[in-house]
């Protein structure tokens, strides 16, 4: 066999991605787009493809148990669905109420005009001003798509956020959501009754989270939210397929840099990824490694061996959230004085009140059903609650007149936000990258996809010495004049 022909058959490089959630699978997809077909990509996953995008099957029907709603302006998720041939369903838009534990402090009406009057009566023009505040943040946030479509990358989460909206934007990580909104002139009543409940639903935390995640949380209450028909996790399995990566079912234990002599005869620095699969310990060598799972002991337990300077564990604490699915008849009197047949609300949020044992409760539809959840013949719906702890039977019987089943799914869901929130580095070592640091700014599917695109671009530019494509200042101004 001709030697040069044999060399041409070798991959340009071998890449590893650790974690097959939306971050890891989209990273594999973008790596393939940038590096082309000759690259070998291994994707390690110790659990299910999808990670925190997962469904739960109850009486033969699947429901979203993790990440469930996607914003209409989440352009990476939108593009994936279109390019991968998936379909979307609109999130059901039933009536929402807010409970303080004793009574409903706000209740939507099915009449649009009555809602407007109610909102103005209770909060003046603050809901409108809030809408404009979120739109302003989103407008700046959307700049990332333009940067990434021109292939620009950032070496830190801070640089990425700064490029979107300068010091003010980055500064949102240093202030609490409460401070940010108080400074913007919103009243305590409006924040307590409308904004804090949304944040309890979305991030299970008070208004003490950072201002940026607060804005993302409010975007998560916008209209037009959608999901993937059949389950959001389908995006991950389709991305994996499209990336033509090799899925390795195993748990990565440690990563160490070693010198290897490649078949070309040159000694090269590579990363050895050691993993456990079944009862066996195996390893592989890689030129580039992308870590797409939160790096802390509870969530991934990956050790970096013999790096100088050492790569320490990041002590980012992830908040526990319990999602419980209950099929039953709601005890509406837990929330209002009205009986069930006159109740009409399909989602109840809660104010920040230490006596409350749930953050939210809402009717859910199966992932294959479009809108309008239907009760079973006896009038029971499937409800999903989010709570910090597992619900006791006594608590369930406070919420429900009767129930057929209650099944829980426990998550280390998202970071515990406590500004100033400093994000971990993206570049852990020469060719070793970390995606999930972006969750310190805000955790959402689209954030992981943005981090994945950025890491793939960064890895590509650093591999090829394109330093002019990394951390460019004034990108917004520069790209304004480009078509
Ligand atoms: C209950 C809940 C509701 C949510 N709702 C929404 C929502 O409505 N909208 C939204 O946008 N976001 C939502 N989110 C957030 C969103 O789900 C996450 O931000 C996103 O899915 C994170 O994706 P990821 O790929 O970065 O991480 P993950 O999905 O956590 O993926 C990491 C993967 O790495 C694997 N792994 C870990 N350690 C190892 C190892 N040592 N070796 C090999 N594999 C390993 C894990 O098994 C996992 O599959 C929600 C999250 C939760 C928990
Ligand atoms: C990243 C941007 C700009 C927007 C994302 C907005 C969004 C969809 C936020 C939701 C984030 C989140 C962690 C929600 C958790 S609960 C979700 C849902 N309401 C449910 O009931 O499961």
Coordinates of C-alpha atoms and ligand atoms in Angstrom, one line a residue:
X1 CA 0.0 0.0 0.0
X2 CA 1.2 3.5 -0.9
X3 CA 2.2 5.3 2.3
X4 CA 1.0 8.8 1.4
X5 CA -2.4 7.4 0.5
X6 CA -2.5 5.7 3.9
X7 CA -1.7 9.1 5.6
X8 CA -4.5 10.8 3.7
X9 CA -7.0 8.4 5.1
X10 CA -6.1 9.4 8.7
X11 CA -8.5 11.9 10.2
X12 CA -7.2 15.5 10.4
X13 CA -7.7 15.3 14.1
X14 CA -9.7 13.4 16.6
X15 CA -12.2 15.3 18.8
X16 CA -14.0 14.3 21.9
X17 CA -17.2 15.8 23.3
X18 CA -18.3 14.8 26.8
X19 CA -22.0 14.9 27.4
X20 CA -24.8 14.3 24.9
X21 CA -27.3 16.9 26.2
X22 CA -28.2 19.9 23.9
X23 CA -24.8 21.4 24.6
X24 CA -22.8 18.3 23.6
X25 CA -24.8 17.2 20.6
X26 CA -24.9 20.7 19.1
X27 CA -21.1 21.1 19.8
X28 CA -20.6 17.8 17.8
X29 CA -22.8 19.2 15.0
X30 CA -20.9 22.6 14.9
X31 CA -17.5 20.8 15.1
X32 CA -18.5 18.7 12.0
X33 CA -19.6 21.9 10.2
X34 CA -16.3 23.7 10.8
X35 CA -13.8 20.9 10.6
X36 CA -15.4 18.9 7.8
X37 CA -16.0 15.2 7.1
X38 CA -12.4 13.9 7.7
X39 CA -12.5 14.6 11.4
X40 CA -13.4 11.8 13.8
X41 CA -15.6 12.8 16.7
X42 CA -16.4 10.7 19.7
X43 CA -19.3 11.8 21.9
X44 CA -19.3 10.4 25.5
X45 CA -22.6 10.0 27.4
X46 CA -23.1 8.1 30.6
X47 CA -26.9 8.4 30.7
X48 CA -29.5 9.1 28.1
X49 CA -28.9 11.3 25.0
X50 CA -30.7 14.5 25.8
X51 CA -29.4 15.0 29.4
X52 CA -31.7 17.6 31.0
X53 CA -34.0 17.4 28.0
X54 CA -36.0 14.3 28.9
X55 CA -39.5 12.9 28.8
X56 CA -41.3 10.8 31.3
X57 CA -43.8 8.1 30.2
X58 CA -47.1 7.9 32.2
X59 CA -49.9 5.6 31.2
X60 CA -48.4 5.3 27.8
X61 CA -48.1 9.1 27.2
X62 CA -44.8 11.0 27.2
X63 CA -44.5 14.4 29.0
X64 CA -41.6 16.9 29.1
X65 CA -39.8 16.3 32.4
X66 CA -36.9 18.7 32.0
X67 CA -36.4 21.6 29.6
X68 CA -39.8 22.1 28.1
X69 CA -40.4 25.5 26.5
X70 CA -38.4 27.3 23.8
X71 CA -38.6 31.1 23.0
X72 CA -39.7 32.2 19.5
X73 CA -36.4 34.1 19.2
X74 CA -34.2 31.2 20.2
X75 CA -32.7 31.0 16.7
X76 CA -30.3 28.0 17.1
X77 CA -33.1 25.8 18.4
X78 CA -35.4 27.0 15.6
X79 CA -32.8 26.3 13.0
X80 CA -32.1 22.8 14.4
X81 CA -35.8 21.9 14.2
X82 CA -36.0 23.1 10.7
X83 CA -32.8 21.6 9.4
X84 CA -33.3 18.3 11.2
X85 CA -36.9 17.8 9.8
X86 CA -38.7 18.0 13.2
X87 CA -42.0 19.6 13.9
X88 CA -43.1 22.1 16.6
X89 CA -46.1 22.4 18.9
X90 CA -47.2 25.6 20.6
X91 CA -47.1 25.7 24.4
X92 CA -50.6 25.6 25.7
X93 CA -51.8 29.0 26.8
X94 CA -54.4 28.4 29.6
X95 CA -55.2 31.0 32.3
X96 CA -52.6 31.8 34.9
X97 CA -53.1 32.8 38.5
X98 CA -50.7 33.8 41.3
X99 CA -51.2 32.5 44.8
X100 CA -49.6 33.9 48.0
X101 CA -50.6 30.8 49.9
X102 CA -53.9 32.3 51.2
X103 CA -55.5 33.9 48.2
X104 CA -55.0 34.6 44.5
X105 CA -53.2 38.0 44.2
X106 CA -53.6 38.0 40.5
X107 CA -55.9 36.0 38.2
X108 CA -56.1 36.1 34.4
X109 CA -59.4 36.3 32.7
X110 CA -60.3 34.7 29.4
X111 CA -61.3 38.1 28.1
X112 CA -58.3 40.0 26.7
X113 CA -59.8 43.4 27.5
X114 CA -60.6 42.5 31.1
X115 CA -57.0 41.4 31.5
X116 CA -55.7 44.7 30.3
X117 CA -58.0 46.6 32.6
X118 CA -57.1 44.3 35.6
X119 CA -53.3 44.8 34.9
X120 CA -53.6 48.5 34.6
X121 CA -55.8 48.7 37.7
X122 CA -53.4 46.6 39.8
X123 CA -50.0 47.7 38.5
X124 CA -50.5 50.7 36.2
X125 CA -48.2 50.7 33.2
X126 CA -45.5 48.6 34.8
X127 CA -46.3 45.4 32.9
X128 CA -45.8 47.3 29.6
X129 CA -42.6 48.9 30.9
X130 CA -41.4 45.5 31.9
X131 CA -42.2 44.1 28.5
X132 CA -40.1 46.8 27.0
X133 CA -37.2 46.2 29.4
X134 CA -37.1 42.5 28.4
X135 CA -37.3 43.4 24.7
X136 CA -34.3 45.7 25.1
X137 CA -32.2 42.9 26.7
X138 CA -33.4 40.5 24.0
X139 CA -32.5 42.9 21.2
X140 CA -28.9 43.1 22.4
X141 CA -28.8 39.3 23.1
X142 CA -29.8 38.7 19.5
X143 CA -26.5 40.2 18.3
X144 CA -24.8 36.9 19.1
X145 CA -26.5 35.3 16.0
X146 CA -24.9 37.8 13.7
X147 CA -21.5 37.4 15.3
X148 CA -21.7 33.6 15.1
X149 CA -23.0 33.6 11.5
X150 CA -19.8 35.6 10.7
X151 CA -17.8 32.9 12.6
X152 CA -16.6 35.2 15.4
X153 CA -15.8 33.5 18.7
X154 CA -15.1 34.5 22.3
X155 CA -12.6 33.1 24.8
X156 CA -14.8 33.8 27.9
X157 CA -18.4 34.2 28.8
X158 CA -17.7 37.7 30.0
X159 CA -16.2 38.7 26.6
X160 CA -19.2 37.2 24.9
X161 CA -21.7 39.2 27.1
X162 CA -19.6 42.4 26.8
X163 CA -19.7 42.2 23.0
X164 CA -23.5 42.0 23.2
X165 CA -24.2 45.1 25.2
X166 CA -21.0 46.5 26.8
X167 CA -20.4 47.1 30.5
X168 CA -24.1 47.5 31.3
X169 CA -25.0 44.1 29.9
X170 CA -22.0 42.4 31.6
X171 CA -22.9 44.3 34.8
X172 CA -26.2 42.4 35.0
X173 CA -24.2 39.5 36.4
X174 CA -23.0 41.6 39.3
X175 CA -26.3 42.8 40.5
X176 CA -29.4 41.0 41.8
X177 CA -32.5 41.0 39.7
X178 CA -34.3 42.8 42.5
X179 CA -31.6 45.6 42.6
X180 CA -31.8 45.9 38.8
X181 CA -35.5 46.3 38.6
X182 CA -35.8 48.5 41.7
X183 CA -33.2 50.8 40.1
X184 CA -35.4 50.8 36.9
X185 CA -38.3 52.1 39.1
X186 CA -40.6 49.1 39.4
X187 CA -42.8 48.9 42.5
X188 CA -42.5 46.3 45.3
X189 CA -46.1 45.2 44.7
X190 CA -45.5 44.5 41.0
X191 CA -42.2 42.7 41.6
X192 CA -43.6 40.6 44.5
X193 CA -46.9 39.6 42.7
X194 CA -45.8 39.3 39.1
X195 CA -42.0 39.0 38.6
X196 CA -40.9 36.9 41.6
X197 CA -43.5 34.2 40.8
X198 CA -42.2 33.9 37.3
X199 CA -38.7 33.5 38.6
X200 CA -39.8 30.8 41.1
X201 CA -41.4 28.9 38.2
X202 CA -38.4 29.1 35.9
X203 CA -35.4 29.0 38.2
X204 CA -36.9 28.0 41.6
X205 CA -35.2 31.0 43.2
X206 CA -36.0 34.4 44.6
X207 CA -35.3 37.8 43.0
X208 CA -31.7 37.5 44.4
X209 CA -30.6 35.8 41.2
X210 CA -28.5 37.9 38.8
X211 CA -30.2 40.4 36.5
X212 CA -29.3 38.6 33.3
X213 CA -30.9 35.3 34.3
X214 CA -33.8 37.3 35.6
X215 CA -34.3 38.7 32.1
X216 CA -34.1 35.3 30.5
X217 CA -36.6 34.0 33.0
X218 CA -39.1 36.8 32.0
X219 CA -38.4 35.9 28.3
X220 CA -39.5 32.4 29.4
X221 CA -42.9 33.9 30.2
X222 CA -43.4 35.6 26.8
X223 CA -46.1 34.6 24.4
X224 CA -45.3 32.3 21.4
X225 CA -43.3 29.7 23.4
X226 CA -43.0 26.3 21.7
X227 CA -41.7 22.8 22.0
X228 CA -40.6 20.0 19.7
X229 CA -43.3 17.5 18.8
X230 CA -42.4 14.1 20.2
X231 CA -40.1 15.7 22.8
X232 CA -37.3 18.3 22.9
X233 CA -34.8 15.6 23.4
X234 CA -35.3 14.6 19.7
X235 CA -33.2 17.6 18.8
X236 CA -30.3 15.9 20.6
X237 CA -30.6 12.5 18.9
X238 CA -31.0 14.2 15.5
X239 CA -28.0 16.4 16.0
X240 CA -26.0 13.4 17.0
X241 CA -27.0 11.6 13.8
X242 CA -26.4 14.7 11.6
X243 CA -22.9 15.2 13.2
X244 CA -21.9 11.7 12.3
X245 CA -20.2 11.3 15.6
X246 CA -19.5 8.1 17.3
X247 CA -21.6 7.7 20.5
X248 CA -19.7 6.0 23.3
X249 CA -21.9 5.0 26.2
X250 CA -19.6 5.4 29.2
X251 CA -18.8 7.7 32.1
X252 CA -15.7 9.8 31.7
X253 CA -13.6 9.6 34.8
X254 CA -10.4 11.6 34.1
X255 CA -8.6 13.5 31.4
X256 CA -4.8 13.8 31.2
X257 CA -2.5 15.3 28.6
X258 CA 0.1 12.9 27.2
X259 CA 2.6 12.9 24.3
X260 CA 1.7 10.4 21.6
X261 CA 3.5 9.6 18.4
X262 CA 0.9 9.8 15.6
X263 CA 1.2 7.6 12.5
X264 CA 2.8 10.5 10.7
X265 CA 5.8 9.9 13.1
X266 CA 5.5 13.2 14.9
X267 CA 5.2 13.3 18.7
X268 CA 2.0 15.2 19.5
X269 CA 0.4 16.4 22.7
X270 CA -3.0 14.7 23.0
X271 CA -5.6 14.3 25.7
X272 CA -6.2 10.9 27.1
X273 CA -9.9 10.5 28.1
X274 CA -10.4 7.6 30.5
X275 CA -13.9 6.3 30.9
X276 CA -15.9 3.5 32.5
X277 CA -18.2 1.4 30.3
X278 CA -20.0 -1.4 32.1
X279 CA -17.4 -3.0 34.3
X280 CA -14.5 -2.0 32.0
X281 CA -12.2 1.0 32.0
X282 CA -11.1 2.2 28.6
X283 CA -9.4 5.2 27.1
X284 CA -9.0 7.1 23.9
X285 CA -6.6 9.9 22.7
X286 CA -7.9 13.2 21.3
X287 CA -6.4 16.4 19.9
X288 CA -9.4 18.5 21.1
X289 CA -11.8 17.9 23.9
X290 CA -15.0 19.8 24.6
X291 CA -16.6 19.3 28.0
X292 CA -20.4 19.8 27.8
X293 CA -21.6 18.9 31.3
X294 CA -21.4 21.0 34.4
X295 CA -18.1 20.3 36.1
X296 CA -18.8 19.5 39.6
X297 CA -18.6 16.3 41.6
X298 CA -22.3 15.7 41.9
X299 CA -23.1 16.2 38.2
X300 CA -20.1 14.8 36.3
X301 CA -17.2 13.8 38.5
X302 CA -14.5 14.4 36.0
X303 CA -10.9 14.8 37.2
X304 CA -8.2 16.6 35.3
X305 CA -4.9 14.8 36.1
X306 CA -1.5 16.3 36.2
X307 CA -2.2 19.6 34.6
X308 CA 0.1 22.5 35.3
X309 CA -1.4 24.8 36.5
X310 CA -4.0 22.4 37.9
X311 CA -7.6 22.5 36.6
X312 CA -9.6 22.6 39.8
X313 CA -13.2 21.4 40.3
X314 CA -15.6 24.3 40.0
X315 CA -17.7 24.6 43.1
X316 CA -20.8 25.7 41.3
X317 CA -23.8 24.5 43.3
X318 CA -26.7 23.3 41.3
X319 CA -30.2 23.8 42.7
X320 CA -32.4 20.7 43.3
X321 CA -35.8 20.9 41.7
X322 CA -38.4 18.1 41.9
X323 CA -40.9 17.9 39.1
X324 CA -43.9 15.8 40.1
X325 CA -46.5 14.6 37.7
X326 CA -49.9 14.1 39.3
X327 CA -53.0 12.9 37.6
X328 CA -55.9 14.0 39.7
X329 CA -58.6 16.5 40.6
X330 CA -57.2 19.8 41.9
X331 CA -58.3 21.0 45.3
X332 CA -59.1 24.5 44.0
X333 CA -59.9 25.7 47.5
X334 CA -56.2 25.5 48.4
X335 CA -55.8 28.5 46.1
X336 CA -59.2 30.3 46.1
X337 CA -62.6 30.1 47.5
X338 CA -64.1 28.8 44.3
X339 CA -65.0 25.2 43.6
X340 CA -63.2 23.2 40.9
X341 CA -66.0 23.7 38.2
X342 CA -65.7 27.5 38.5
X343 CA -61.9 27.6 38.9
X344 CA -60.7 27.8 35.3
X345 CA -56.9 28.3 35.9
X346 CA -54.5 25.9 34.4
X347 CA -51.2 27.3 35.9
X348 CA -50.7 28.7 39.4
X349 CA -47.6 30.5 40.3
X350 CA -46.6 31.3 43.8
X351 CA -45.2 34.4 45.6
X352 CA -42.0 34.2 47.6
X353 CA -43.4 32.8 50.8
X354 CA -41.5 30.4 53.0
X355 CA -44.8 28.6 54.0
X356 CA -45.4 27.5 50.4
X357 CA -44.1 24.0 49.5
X358 CA -44.5 24.3 45.7
X359 CA -43.0 26.9 43.3
X360 CA -45.7 26.3 40.6
X361 CA -48.3 23.9 39.4
X362 CA -49.8 23.6 35.9
X363 CA -51.7 21.3 33.6
X364 CA -49.4 19.6 31.0
X365 CA -50.1 18.0 27.7
X366 CA -48.3 15.0 26.2
X367 CA -45.4 15.8 23.8
X368 CA -47.4 14.6 20.9
X369 CA -50.5 16.6 21.6
X370 CA -51.1 20.1 20.2
X371 CA -52.5 22.4 22.9
X372 CA -55.7 22.1 24.9
X373 CA -55.1 19.4 27.4
X374 CA -58.2 17.3 27.9
X375 CA -59.3 15.8 31.2
X376 CA -60.0 12.1 31.6
X377 CA -63.7 11.1 31.8
X378 CA -63.8 11.7 35.6
X379 CA -62.5 15.3 35.1
X380 CA -58.9 14.6 36.2
X381 CA -56.0 16.4 34.4
X382 CA -52.2 15.6 34.5
X383 CA -50.5 18.4 36.5
X384 CA -46.8 19.2 36.9
X385 CA -45.5 20.8 40.1
X386 CA -42.1 22.2 40.7
X387 CA -40.9 22.1 44.3
X388 CA -37.6 22.3 46.2
X389 CA -38.3 19.0 48.0
X390 CA -40.2 15.8 47.3
X391 CA -43.9 16.3 48.1
X392 CA -45.3 14.2 50.9
X393 CA -48.6 12.4 50.7
X394 CA -50.1 14.9 53.1
X395 CA -49.0 17.8 50.8
X396 CA -50.4 16.0 47.8
X397 CA -53.7 15.6 49.5
X398 CA -53.7 19.3 50.3
X399 CA -53.3 20.1 46.6
X400 CA -55.6 17.4 45.2
X401 CA -59.1 16.2 46.2
X402 CA -58.0 12.8 44.8
X403 CA -55.2 11.5 42.6
X404 CA -54.5 8.5 40.5
X405 CA -50.7 8.7 40.5
X406 CA -47.9 11.0 41.6
X407 CA -44.5 10.4 39.9
X408 CA -41.5 12.5 40.5
X409 CA -38.3 13.3 38.6
X410 CA -35.5 14.9 40.6
X411 CA -33.0 17.3 39.0
X412 CA -29.8 19.2 39.7
X413 CA -31.6 21.7 37.5
X414 CA -29.6 24.9 37.2
X415 CA -27.0 26.9 39.1
X416 CA -27.8 28.5 42.3
X417 CA -27.4 32.2 41.3
X418 CA -25.8 34.5 43.8
X419 CA -24.4 37.7 42.2
X420 CA -21.7 38.7 41.6
X421 CA -21.7 35.6 39.3
X422 CA -18.3 35.0 37.9
X423 CA -18.3 32.4 35.1
X424 CA -15.8 29.6 34.9
X425 CA -13.3 29.8 31.9
X426 CA -14.1 28.4 28.4
X427 CA -10.5 27.5 27.7
X428 CA -9.5 25.1 30.4
X429 CA -6.2 24.2 28.7
X430 CA -4.6 24.5 25.3
X431 CA -7.2 22.5 23.3
X432 CA -9.5 21.6 26.2
X433 CA -12.8 23.6 26.3
X434 CA -15.7 23.9 28.7
X435 CA -19.2 24.9 27.6
X436 CA -21.3 24.9 30.7
X437 CA -19.7 28.0 32.3
X438 CA -22.4 29.9 30.4
X439 CA -25.0 28.5 32.8
X440 CA -23.6 30.9 35.4
X441 CA -25.0 33.8 33.3
X442 CA -28.3 31.9 32.6
X443 CA -29.2 28.2 32.0
X444 CA -31.5 27.5 29.1
X445 CA -31.4 25.2 26.0
X446 CA -30.5 28.1 23.8
X447 CA -27.7 29.2 26.1
X448 CA -26.1 25.7 25.8
X449 CA -26.5 25.8 22.0
X450 CA -24.8 29.3 21.8
X451 CA -22.0 28.0 24.1
X452 CA -21.6 25.0 21.8
X453 CA -21.4 27.1 18.6
X454 CA -18.9 29.4 20.3
X455 CA -16.7 26.5 21.6
X456 CA -16.6 24.9 18.1
X457 CA -15.7 28.2 16.5
X458 CA -13.1 28.9 19.2
X459 CA -11.5 25.4 18.9
X460 CA -11.4 25.8 15.1
X461 CA -9.8 29.3 15.1
X462 CA -7.2 28.4 17.7
X463 CA -6.4 25.1 15.9
X464 CA -5.8 27.1 12.7
X465 CA -4.2 30.2 14.3
X466 CA -7.0 32.6 13.3
X467 CA -6.5 34.9 16.2
X468 CA -8.3 37.8 14.4
X469 CA -11.6 35.8 14.8
X470 CA -11.4 35.7 18.6
X471 CA -12.5 38.4 21.0
X472 CA -12.8 41.1 18.4
X473 CA -13.7 44.5 20.0
X474 CA -16.6 46.6 18.7
X475 CA -18.0 43.7 16.6
X476 CA -21.5 45.3 16.6
X477 CA -20.2 48.4 14.9
X478 CA -17.9 46.5 12.5
X479 CA -20.7 44.2 11.3
X480 CA -23.2 47.0 11.0
X481 CA -21.8 47.9 7.6
X482 CA -21.6 44.3 6.4
X483 CA -24.5 42.8 4.4
Ligands
LIG1 C1 -36.8 20.8 35.2 C2 -36.1 21.7 34.2 C3 -36.8 22.5 33.4 C4 -36.2 23.3 32.5 N1 -36.9 24.1 31.6 C5 -36.3 24.7 30.6 C6 -37.1 25.3 29.6 O1 -38.4 25.3 29.7 N2 -36.5 26.0 28.6 C7 -35.1 26.1 28.5 O2 -34.6 26.7 27.6 N3 -34.4 25.4 29.5 C8 -34.9 24.8 30.5 N4 -34.2 24.1 31.4 C9 -32.7 24.2 31.3 C10 -32.2 23.3 30.2 O3 -32.8 22.0 30.3 C11 -30.7 23.2 30.3 O4 -30.1 24.4 30.4 C12 -30.0 22.4 29.2 O5 -30.8 21.3 28.8 C13 -28.6 22.0 29.5 O6 -28.1 21.3 28.5 P1 -26.6 20.8 28.5 O7 -26.4 19.9 27.4 O8 -25.7 22.0 28.7 O9 -26.4 19.9 29.9 P2 -27.1 18.5 30.2 O10 -28.4 18.4 29.5 O11 -27.0 18.4 31.7 O12 -26.1 17.5 29.5 C14 -24.9 17.0 30.1 C15 -24.8 15.5 29.8 O13 -23.5 15.0 30.2 C16 -23.7 13.7 30.7 N5 -22.5 13.5 31.6 C17 -22.3 14.1 32.8 N6 -21.2 13.6 33.3 C18 -20.6 12.7 32.4 C19 -19.5 11.9 32.4 N7 -18.6 11.9 33.4 N8 -19.3 11.1 31.4 C20 -20.1 11.1 30.3 N9 -21.3 11.9 30.3 C21 -21.5 12.7 31.3 C22 -25.0 13.8 31.4 O14 -25.5 12.5 31.6 C23 -25.8 14.7 30.5 O15 -26.5 13.9 29.6 C24 -34.8 23.3 32.4 C25 -34.0 22.4 33.2 C26 -34.7 21.6 34.1 C27 -33.8 20.7 34.9
LIG2 C1 -32.1 32.3 26.3 C2 -33.2 33.2 26.0 C3 -33.0 34.5 25.3 C4 -34.5 32.8 26.2 C5 -34.9 31.6 26.8 C6 -36.2 31.8 27.5 C7 -36.7 30.6 28.2 C8 -37.4 29.6 27.4 C9 -36.5 30.5 29.5 C10 -37.0 29.3 30.3 C11 -35.9 28.9 31.2 C12 -36.2 27.8 32.2 C13 -35.0 27.2 32.9 C14 -37.4 27.4 32.5 C15 -37.7 26.3 33.5 S1 -39.4 25.9 33.8 C16 -40.0 25.8 32.2 C17 -41.4 25.7 32.0 N1 -42.2 26.8 32.2 C18 -42.0 24.4 32.6 O1 -43.1 24.6 33.1 O2 -41.5 23.4 32.6

